[in-house]
Amino acid sequence: MLTLASKLKKEDGGKTGRASGASDSTYRVSIRDRLLTKEVAELEANLPSTCKASFPDEDKLHHFQLAVSPDEGYYQSGRFQFEIDVPEAYNMVPPKVRCLTRIWHPNITENGEICLSLLREHSIDGTGWAPTRTLKDVVWGLNSLFTDLLNFDDPLNIDAAEHHLRDKEDFRNKVQDYIKHYAR
């Protein structure tokens, strides 16, 4: 599956056989791509059972989708799609993540913006992005937004959080309605 890995191996083996006058840029692979080759292999080996990663282009490990299908809680039976783009400056900056599925969630807006501290470049509480974090942390964090990281006290979608505080049963019904219409 990881054709970029084979590309990296060819590059390492082919450096000495380079034709004179060949441009260095044709043989360079970015630090991001080198990191992603290792991280994607680790991610695939340690993916939560409720998640599935898909790579539309196997040569572009920096752009992929993640499907999260929670098996408990308010969002059980839904299938939520996320788009993950890893910028060239990775691992010094976090990946850009957007929820593609319309959802009624206190930490995800209906437009797909996500409030997850580890995706913040700078975080007051010290839980934001750090170069030691990996894609596995991002995936596990997104998965946890549907269970233990579901946060009604510091919401991005204030209407959803207030709805939950007012009437938990009606909140559950609205979540199920969204799942029925958008997350199957």
PDB file of N, CA and C in Angstrom, residues 58-136:
ATOM      1  N   GLU A  58      -2.232   6.915  -3.039  1.00  0.00           N
ATOM      2  CA  GLU A  58      -1.229   6.255  -2.204  1.00  0.00           C
ATOM      3  C   GLU A  58       0.121   6.956  -2.215  1.00  0.00           C
ATOM      4  N   ASP A  59       0.364   7.827  -3.185  1.00  0.00           N
ATOM      5  CA  ASP A  59       1.612   8.580  -3.237  1.00  0.00           C
ATOM      6  C   ASP A  59       1.530   9.892  -2.473  1.00  0.00           C
ATOM      7  N   LYS A  60       0.350  10.200  -1.941  1.00  0.00           N
ATOM      8  CA  LYS A  60       0.172  11.436  -1.176  1.00  0.00           C
ATOM      9  C   LYS A  60      -0.314  11.088   0.216  1.00  0.00           C
ATOM     10  N   LEU A  61       0.616  10.628   1.034  1.00  0.00           N
ATOM     11  CA  LEU A  61       0.267  10.238   2.403  1.00  0.00           C
ATOM     12  C   LEU A  61      -0.122  11.444   3.249  1.00  0.00           C
ATOM     13  N   HIS A  62       0.156  12.651   2.759  1.00  0.00           N
ATOM     14  CA  HIS A  62      -0.160  13.862   3.516  1.00  0.00           C
ATOM     15  C   HIS A  62      -1.633  14.276   3.385  1.00  0.00           C
ATOM     16  N   HIS A  63      -2.386  13.565   2.588  1.00  0.00           N
ATOM     17  CA  HIS A  63      -3.812  13.873   2.435  1.00  0.00           C
ATOM     18  C   HIS A  63      -4.592  12.563   2.522  1.00  0.00           C
ATOM     19  N   PHE A  64      -5.418  12.455   3.569  1.00  0.00           N
ATOM     20  CA  PHE A  64      -6.215  11.238   3.694  1.00  0.00           C
ATOM     21  C   PHE A  64      -7.509  11.514   4.432  1.00  0.00           C
ATOM     22  N   GLN A  65      -8.370  10.516   4.428  1.00  0.00           N
ATOM     23  CA  GLN A  65      -9.651  10.622   5.119  1.00  0.00           C
ATOM     24  C   GLN A  65      -9.723   9.586   6.221  1.00  0.00           C
ATOM     25  N   LEU A  66     -10.469   9.938   7.242  1.00  0.00           N
ATOM     26  CA  LEU A  66     -10.669   9.058   8.380  1.00  0.00           C
ATOM     27  C   LEU A  66     -12.161   8.934   8.615  1.00  0.00           C
ATOM     28  N   ALA A  67     -12.640   7.711   8.738  1.00  0.00           N
ATOM     29  CA  ALA A  67     -14.035   7.461   9.094  1.00  0.00           C
ATOM     30  C   ALA A  67     -14.059   6.982  10.539  1.00  0.00           C
ATOM     31  N   VAL A  68     -14.888   7.626  11.357  1.00  0.00           N
ATOM     32  CA  VAL A  68     -15.051   7.231  12.758  1.00  0.00           C
ATOM     33  C   VAL A  68     -16.487   6.757  12.927  1.00  0.00           C
ATOM     34  N   SER A  69     -16.645   5.540  13.428  1.00  0.00           N
ATOM     35  CA  SER A  69     -17.962   4.933  13.661  1.00  0.00           C
ATOM     36  C   SER A  69     -18.063   4.552  15.137  1.00  0.00           C
ATOM     37  N   PRO A  70     -18.476   5.501  15.989  1.00  0.00           N
ATOM     38  CA  PRO A  70     -18.518   5.230  17.431  1.00  0.00           C
ATOM     39  C   PRO A  70     -19.411   4.029  17.760  1.00  0.00           C
ATOM     40  N   ASP A  71     -18.978   3.241  18.737  1.00  0.00           N
ATOM     41  CA  ASP A  71     -19.756   2.070  19.131  1.00  0.00           C
ATOM     42  C   ASP A  71     -20.409   2.236  20.499  1.00  0.00           C
ATOM     43  N   GLU A  72     -20.412   3.478  21.002  1.00  0.00           N
ATOM     44  CA  GLU A  72     -21.068   3.766  22.274  1.00  0.00           C
ATOM     45  C   GLU A  72     -21.413   5.254  22.340  1.00  0.00           C
ATOM     46  N   GLY A  73     -22.250   5.626  23.287  1.00  0.00           N
ATOM     47  CA  GLY A  73     -22.568   7.030  23.520  1.00  0.00           C
ATOM     48  C   GLY A  73     -23.602   7.617  22.568  1.00  0.00           C
ATOM     49  N   TYR A  74     -23.714   8.940  22.608  1.00  0.00           N
ATOM     50  CA  TYR A  74     -24.686   9.673  21.794  1.00  0.00           C
ATOM     51  C   TYR A  74     -24.550   9.393  20.301  1.00  0.00           C
ATOM     52  N   TYR A  75     -23.324   9.191  19.827  1.00  0.00           N
ATOM     53  CA  TYR A  75     -23.054   9.133  18.393  1.00  0.00           C
ATOM     54  C   TYR A  75     -22.960   7.707  17.851  1.00  0.00           C
ATOM     55  N   GLN A  76     -23.330   6.736  18.685  1.00  0.00           N
ATOM     56  CA  GLN A  76     -23.323   5.335  18.280  1.00  0.00           C
ATOM     57  C   GLN A  76     -24.197   5.164  17.041  1.00  0.00           C
ATOM     58  N   SER A  77     -23.754   4.373  16.112  1.00  0.00           N
ATOM     59  CA  SER A  77     -24.416   4.046  14.845  1.00  0.00           C
ATOM     60  C   SER A  77     -24.177   5.087  13.751  1.00  0.00           C
ATOM     61  N   GLY A  78     -23.462   6.151  14.055  1.00  0.00           N
ATOM     62  CA  GLY A  78     -23.116   7.124  13.022  1.00  0.00           C
ATOM     63  C   GLY A  78     -21.767   6.814  12.390  1.00  0.00           C
ATOM     64  N   ARG A  79     -21.551   7.363  11.210  1.00  0.00           N
ATOM     65  CA  ARG A  79     -20.256   7.231  10.528  1.00  0.00           C
ATOM     66  C   ARG A  79     -19.844   8.643  10.126  1.00  0.00           C
ATOM     67  N   PHE A  80     -18.770   9.127  10.730  1.00  0.00           N
ATOM     68  CA  PHE A  80     -18.348  10.509  10.555  1.00  0.00           C
ATOM     69  C   PHE A  80     -17.022  10.559   9.806  1.00  0.00           C
ATOM     70  N   GLN A  81     -17.025  11.344   8.724  1.00  0.00           N
ATOM     71  CA  GLN A  81     -15.858  11.452   7.847  1.00  0.00           C
ATOM     72  C   GLN A  81     -15.046  12.696   8.197  1.00  0.00           C
ATOM     73  N   PHE A  82     -13.737  12.520   8.280  1.00  0.00           N
ATOM     74  CA  PHE A  82     -12.813  13.624   8.513  1.00  0.00           C
ATOM     75  C   PHE A  82     -11.799  13.664   7.385  1.00  0.00           C
ATOM     76  N   GLU A  83     -11.410  14.877   7.020  1.00  0.00           N
ATOM     77  CA  GLU A  83     -10.367  15.077   6.024  1.00  0.00           C
ATOM     78  C   GLU A  83      -9.133  15.582   6.763  1.00  0.00           C
ATOM     79  N   ILE A  84      -7.999  14.952   6.533  1.00  0.00           N
ATOM     80  CA  ILE A  84      -6.771  15.317   7.228  1.00  0.00           C
ATOM     81  C   ILE A  84      -5.723  15.692   6.186  1.00  0.00           C
ATOM     82  N   ASP A  85      -5.221  16.915   6.303  1.00  0.00           N
ATOM     83  CA  ASP A  85      -4.160  17.412   5.440  1.00  0.00           C
ATOM     84  C   ASP A  85      -2.952  17.721   6.315  1.00  0.00           C
ATOM     85  N   VAL A  86      -1.829  17.144   5.963  1.00  0.00           N
ATOM     86  CA  VAL A  86      -0.606  17.338   6.728  1.00  0.00           C
ATOM     87  C   VAL A  86       0.250  18.355   5.972  1.00  0.00           C
ATOM     88  N   PRO A  87       0.470  19.540   6.574  1.00  0.00           N
ATOM     89  CA  PRO A  87       1.222  20.588   5.872  1.00  0.00           C
ATOM     90  C   PRO A  87       2.706  20.243   5.734  1.00  0.00           C
ATOM     91  N   GLU A  88       3.373  20.908   4.827  1.00  0.00           N
ATOM     92  CA  GLU A  88       4.792  20.674   4.568  1.00  0.00           C
ATOM     93  C   GLU A  88       5.636  20.894   5.831  1.00  0.00           C
ATOM     94  N   ALA A  89       5.211  21.802   6.713  1.00  0.00           N
ATOM     95  CA  ALA A  89       5.976  22.111   7.935  1.00  0.00           C
ATOM     96  C   ALA A  89       5.752  21.092   9.058  1.00  0.00           C
ATOM     97  N   TYR A  90       5.006  20.028   8.791  1.00  0.00           N
ATOM     98  CA  TYR A  90       4.794  18.964   9.766  1.00  0.00           C
ATOM     99  C   TYR A  90       6.142  18.396  10.165  1.00  0.00           C
ATOM    100  N   ASN A  91       6.420  18.150  11.279  1.00  0.00           N
ATOM    101  CA  ASN A  91       5.778  17.948  12.542  1.00  0.00           C
ATOM    102  C   ASN A  91       5.907  19.147  13.476  1.00  0.00           C
ATOM    103  N   MET A  92       6.344  20.260  12.931  1.00  0.00           N
ATOM    104  CA  MET A  92       6.422  21.484  13.739  1.00  0.00           C
ATOM    105  C   MET A  92       5.051  22.148  13.863  1.00  0.00           C
ATOM    106  N   VAL A  93       4.155  21.849  12.951  1.00  0.00           N
ATOM    107  CA  VAL A  93       2.784  22.354  12.999  1.00  0.00           C
ATOM    108  C   VAL A  93       1.833  21.171  12.898  1.00  0.00           C
ATOM    109  N   PRO A  94       0.637  21.305  13.470  1.00  0.00           N
ATOM    110  CA  PRO A  94      -0.305  20.182  13.452  1.00  0.00           C
ATOM    111  C   PRO A  94      -0.958  19.991  12.085  1.00  0.00           C
ATOM    112  N   PRO A  95      -1.496  18.810  11.854  1.00  0.00           N
ATOM    113  CA  PRO A  95      -2.283  18.594  10.637  1.00  0.00           C
ATOM    114  C   PRO A  95      -3.539  19.467  10.666  1.00  0.00           C
ATOM    115  N   LYS A  96      -4.067  19.757   9.502  1.00  0.00           N
ATOM    116  CA  LYS A  96      -5.338  20.476   9.377  1.00  0.00           C
ATOM    117  C   LYS A  96      -6.427  19.420   9.250  1.00  0.00           C
ATOM    118  N   VAL A  97      -7.429  19.495  10.117  1.00  0.00           N
ATOM    119  CA  VAL A  97      -8.480  18.483  10.140  1.00  0.00           C
ATOM    120  C   VAL A  97      -9.832  19.167  10.030  1.00  0.00           C
ATOM    121  N   ARG A  98     -10.694  18.578   9.221  1.00  0.00           N
ATOM    122  CA  ARG A  98     -12.049  19.103   9.037  1.00  0.00           C
ATOM    123  C   ARG A  98     -13.020  17.937   9.015  1.00  0.00           C
ATOM    124  N   CYS A  99     -14.156  18.120   9.671  1.00  0.00           N
ATOM    125  CA  CYS A  99     -15.203  17.103   9.663  1.00  0.00           C
ATOM    126  C   CYS A  99     -16.063  17.326   8.414  1.00  0.00           C
ATOM    127  N   LEU A 100     -16.196  16.301   7.591  1.00  0.00           N
ATOM    128  CA  LEU A 100     -16.959  16.408   6.346  1.00  0.00           C
ATOM    129  C   LEU A 100     -18.437  16.064   6.537  1.00  0.00           C
ATOM    130  N   THR A 101     -18.754  15.452   7.676  1.00  0.00           N
ATOM    131  CA  THR A 101     -20.117  15.027   7.962  1.00  0.00           C
ATOM    132  C   THR A 101     -20.801  16.082   8.821  1.00  0.00           C
ATOM    133  N   ARG A 102     -21.987  16.485   8.431  1.00  0.00           N
ATOM    134  CA  ARG A 102     -22.749  17.437   9.253  1.00  0.00           C
ATOM    135  C   ARG A 102     -23.114  16.744  10.563  1.00  0.00           C
ATOM    136  N   ILE A 103     -22.885  17.436  11.675  1.00  0.00           N
ATOM    137  CA  ILE A 103     -23.015  16.817  12.987  1.00  0.00           C
ATOM    138  C   ILE A 103     -23.492  17.834  14.016  1.00  0.00           C
ATOM    139  N   TRP A 104     -24.226  17.364  15.017  1.00  0.00           N
ATOM    140  CA  TRP A 104     -24.659  18.185  16.145  1.00  0.00           C
ATOM    141  C   TRP A 104     -23.788  17.765  17.319  1.00  0.00           C
ATOM    142  N   HIS A 105     -22.737  18.549  17.571  1.00  0.00           N
ATOM    143  CA  HIS A 105     -21.695  18.165  18.532  1.00  0.00           C
ATOM    144  C   HIS A 105     -21.150  19.433  19.186  1.00  0.00           C
ATOM    145  N   PRO A 106     -20.888  19.428  20.491  1.00  0.00           N
ATOM    146  CA  PRO A 106     -20.396  20.644  21.142  1.00  0.00           C
ATOM    147  C   PRO A 106     -18.977  21.039  20.715  1.00  0.00           C
ATOM    148  N   ASN A 107     -18.195  20.110  20.201  1.00  0.00           N
ATOM    149  CA  ASN A 107     -16.807  20.403  19.851  1.00  0.00           C
ATOM    150  C   ASN A 107     -16.532  20.408  18.354  1.00  0.00           C
ATOM    151  N   ILE A 108     -17.605  20.280  17.553  1.00  0.00           N
ATOM    152  CA  ILE A 108     -17.492  20.314  16.096  1.00  0.00           C
ATOM    153  C   ILE A 108     -18.639  21.176  15.571  1.00  0.00           C
ATOM    154  N   THR A 109     -18.314  22.182  14.774  1.00  0.00           N
ATOM    155  CA  THR A 109     -19.374  23.025  14.217  1.00  0.00           C
ATOM    156  C   THR A 109     -20.040  22.297  13.052  1.00  0.00           C
ATOM    157  N   GLU A 110     -21.189  22.792  12.659  1.00  0.00           N
ATOM    158  CA  GLU A 110     -21.890  22.209  11.519  1.00  0.00           C
ATOM    159  C   GLU A 110     -21.126  22.434  10.215  1.00  0.00           C
ATOM    160  N   ASN A 111     -20.160  23.365  10.232  1.00  0.00           N
ATOM    161  CA  ASN A 111     -19.313  23.625   9.064  1.00  0.00           C
ATOM    162  C   ASN A 111     -18.059  22.759   9.050  1.00  0.00           C
ATOM    163  N   GLY A 112     -17.860  21.948  10.094  1.00  0.00           N
ATOM    164  CA  GLY A 112     -16.731  21.033  10.112  1.00  0.00           C
ATOM    165  C   GLY A 112     -15.518  21.469  10.899  1.00  0.00           C
ATOM    166  N   GLU A 113     -15.572  22.653  11.516  1.00  0.00           N
ATOM    167  CA  GLU A 113     -14.446  23.085  12.348  1.00  0.00           C
ATOM    168  C   GLU A 113     -14.414  22.227  13.609  1.00  0.00           C
ATOM    169  N   ILE A 114     -13.196  21.947  14.095  1.00  0.00           N
ATOM    170  CA  ILE A 114     -13.039  21.034  15.219  1.00  0.00           C
ATOM    171  C   ILE A 114     -12.281  21.702  16.352  1.00  0.00           C
ATOM    172  N   CYS A 115     -12.787  21.512  17.566  1.00  0.00           N
ATOM    173  CA  CYS A 115     -12.103  21.988  18.763  1.00  0.00           C
ATOM    174  C   CYS A 115     -11.494  20.770  19.460  1.00  0.00           C
ATOM    175  N   LEU A 116     -10.208  20.585  19.258  1.00  0.00           N
ATOM    176  CA  LEU A 116      -9.457  19.512  19.892  1.00  0.00           C
ATOM    177  C   LEU A 116      -8.099  20.102  20.230  1.00  0.00           C
ATOM    178  N   SER A 117      -7.763  20.169  21.503  1.00  0.00           N
ATOM    179  CA  SER A 117      -6.583  20.909  21.933  1.00  0.00           C
ATOM    180  C   SER A 117      -5.298  20.471  21.229  1.00  0.00           C
ATOM    181  N   LEU A 118      -5.140  19.195  20.941  1.00  0.00           N
ATOM    182  CA  LEU A 118      -3.885  18.783  20.323  1.00  0.00           C
ATOM    183  C   LEU A 118      -3.747  19.268  18.883  1.00  0.00           C
ATOM    184  N   LEU A 119      -4.832  19.788  18.288  1.00  0.00           N
ATOM    185  CA  LEU A 119      -4.752  20.358  16.944  1.00  0.00           C
ATOM    186  C   LEU A 119      -4.416  21.851  16.967  1.00  0.00           C
ATOM    187  N   ARG A 120      -4.303  22.407  18.174  1.00  0.00           N
ATOM    188  CA  ARG A 120      -3.943  23.829  18.280  1.00  0.00           C
ATOM    189  C   ARG A 120      -2.426  23.971  18.243  1.00  0.00           C
ATOM    190  N   GLU A 121      -1.975  24.929  17.445  1.00  0.00           N
ATOM    191  CA  GLU A 121      -0.540  25.162  17.363  1.00  0.00           C
ATOM    192  C   GLU A 121      -0.013  25.710  18.689  1.00  0.00           C
ATOM    193  N   HIS A 122      -0.792  26.579  19.309  1.00  0.00           N
ATOM    194  CA  HIS A 122      -0.410  27.161  20.601  1.00  0.00           C
ATOM    195  C   HIS A 122      -1.578  26.971  21.546  1.00  0.00           C
ATOM    196  N   SER A 123      -1.316  26.360  22.681  1.00  0.00           N
ATOM    197  CA  SER A 123      -2.380  26.082  23.633  1.00  0.00           C
ATOM    198  C   SER A 123      -1.965  26.562  25.015  1.00  0.00           C
ATOM    199  N   ILE A 124      -2.860  27.267  25.666  1.00  0.00           N
ATOM    200  CA  ILE A 124      -2.591  27.799  27.001  1.00  0.00           C
ATOM    201  C   ILE A 124      -2.384  26.675  28.007  1.00  0.00           C
ATOM    202  N   ASP A 125      -3.162  25.612  27.880  1.00  0.00           N
ATOM    203  CA  ASP A 125      -3.100  24.536  28.872  1.00  0.00           C
ATOM    204  C   ASP A 125      -1.955  23.551  28.643  1.00  0.00           C
ATOM    205  N   GLY A 126      -1.138  23.771  27.632  1.00  0.00           N
ATOM    206  CA  GLY A 126       0.009  22.907  27.387  1.00  0.00           C
ATOM    207  C   GLY A 126      -0.338  21.592  26.705  1.00  0.00           C
ATOM    208  N   THR A 127      -1.582  21.426  26.285  1.00  0.00           N
ATOM    209  CA  THR A 127      -1.972  20.172  25.637  1.00  0.00           C
ATOM    210  C   THR A 127      -2.050  20.314  24.123  1.00  0.00           C
ATOM    211  N   GLY A 128      -1.581  21.425  23.599  1.00  0.00           N
ATOM    212  CA  GLY A 128      -1.634  21.647  22.161  1.00  0.00           C
ATOM    213  C   GLY A 128      -0.585  20.837  21.416  1.00  0.00           C
ATOM    214  N   TRP A 129      -0.402  21.182  20.157  1.00  0.00           N
ATOM    215  CA  TRP A 129       0.504  20.438  19.304  1.00  0.00           C
ATOM    216  C   TRP A 129       1.944  20.570  19.789  1.00  0.00           C
ATOM    217  N   ALA A 130       2.679  19.500  19.666  1.00  0.00           N
ATOM    218  CA  ALA A 130       4.119  19.466  19.952  1.00  0.00           C
ATOM    219  C   ALA A 130       4.751  18.554  18.903  1.00  0.00           C
ATOM    220  N   PRO A 131       6.011  18.792  18.545  1.00  0.00           N
ATOM    221  CA  PRO A 131       6.666  17.959  17.530  1.00  0.00           C
ATOM    222  C   PRO A 131       6.753  16.477  17.902  1.00  0.00           C
ATOM    223  N   THR A 132       6.526  16.154  19.151  1.00  0.00           N
ATOM    224  CA  THR A 132       6.559  14.748  19.570  1.00  0.00           C
ATOM    225  C   THR A 132       5.251  14.025  19.291  1.00  0.00           C
ATOM    226  N   ARG A 133       4.220  14.752  18.924  1.00  0.00           N
ATOM    227  CA  ARG A 133       2.923  14.130  18.615  1.00  0.00           C
ATOM    228  C   ARG A 133       2.979  13.522  17.217  1.00  0.00           C
ATOM    229  N   THR A 134       2.070  12.577  16.987  1.00  0.00           N
ATOM    230  CA  THR A 134       2.044  11.876  15.696  1.00  0.00           C
ATOM    231  C   THR A 134       0.612  11.805  15.161  1.00  0.00           C
ATOM    232  N   LEU A 135       0.466  11.264  13.955  1.00  0.00           N
ATOM    233  CA  LEU A 135      -0.861  11.069  13.375  1.00  0.00           C
ATOM    234  C   LEU A 135      -1.705  10.138  14.240  1.00  0.00           C
ATOM    235  N   LYS A 136      -1.064   9.183  14.878  1.00  0.00           N
ATOM    236  CA  LYS A 136      -1.791   8.273  15.762  1.00  0.00           C
ATOM    237  C   LYS A 136      -2.483   9.059  16.879  1.00  0.00           C
TER     238      LYS A 136
END
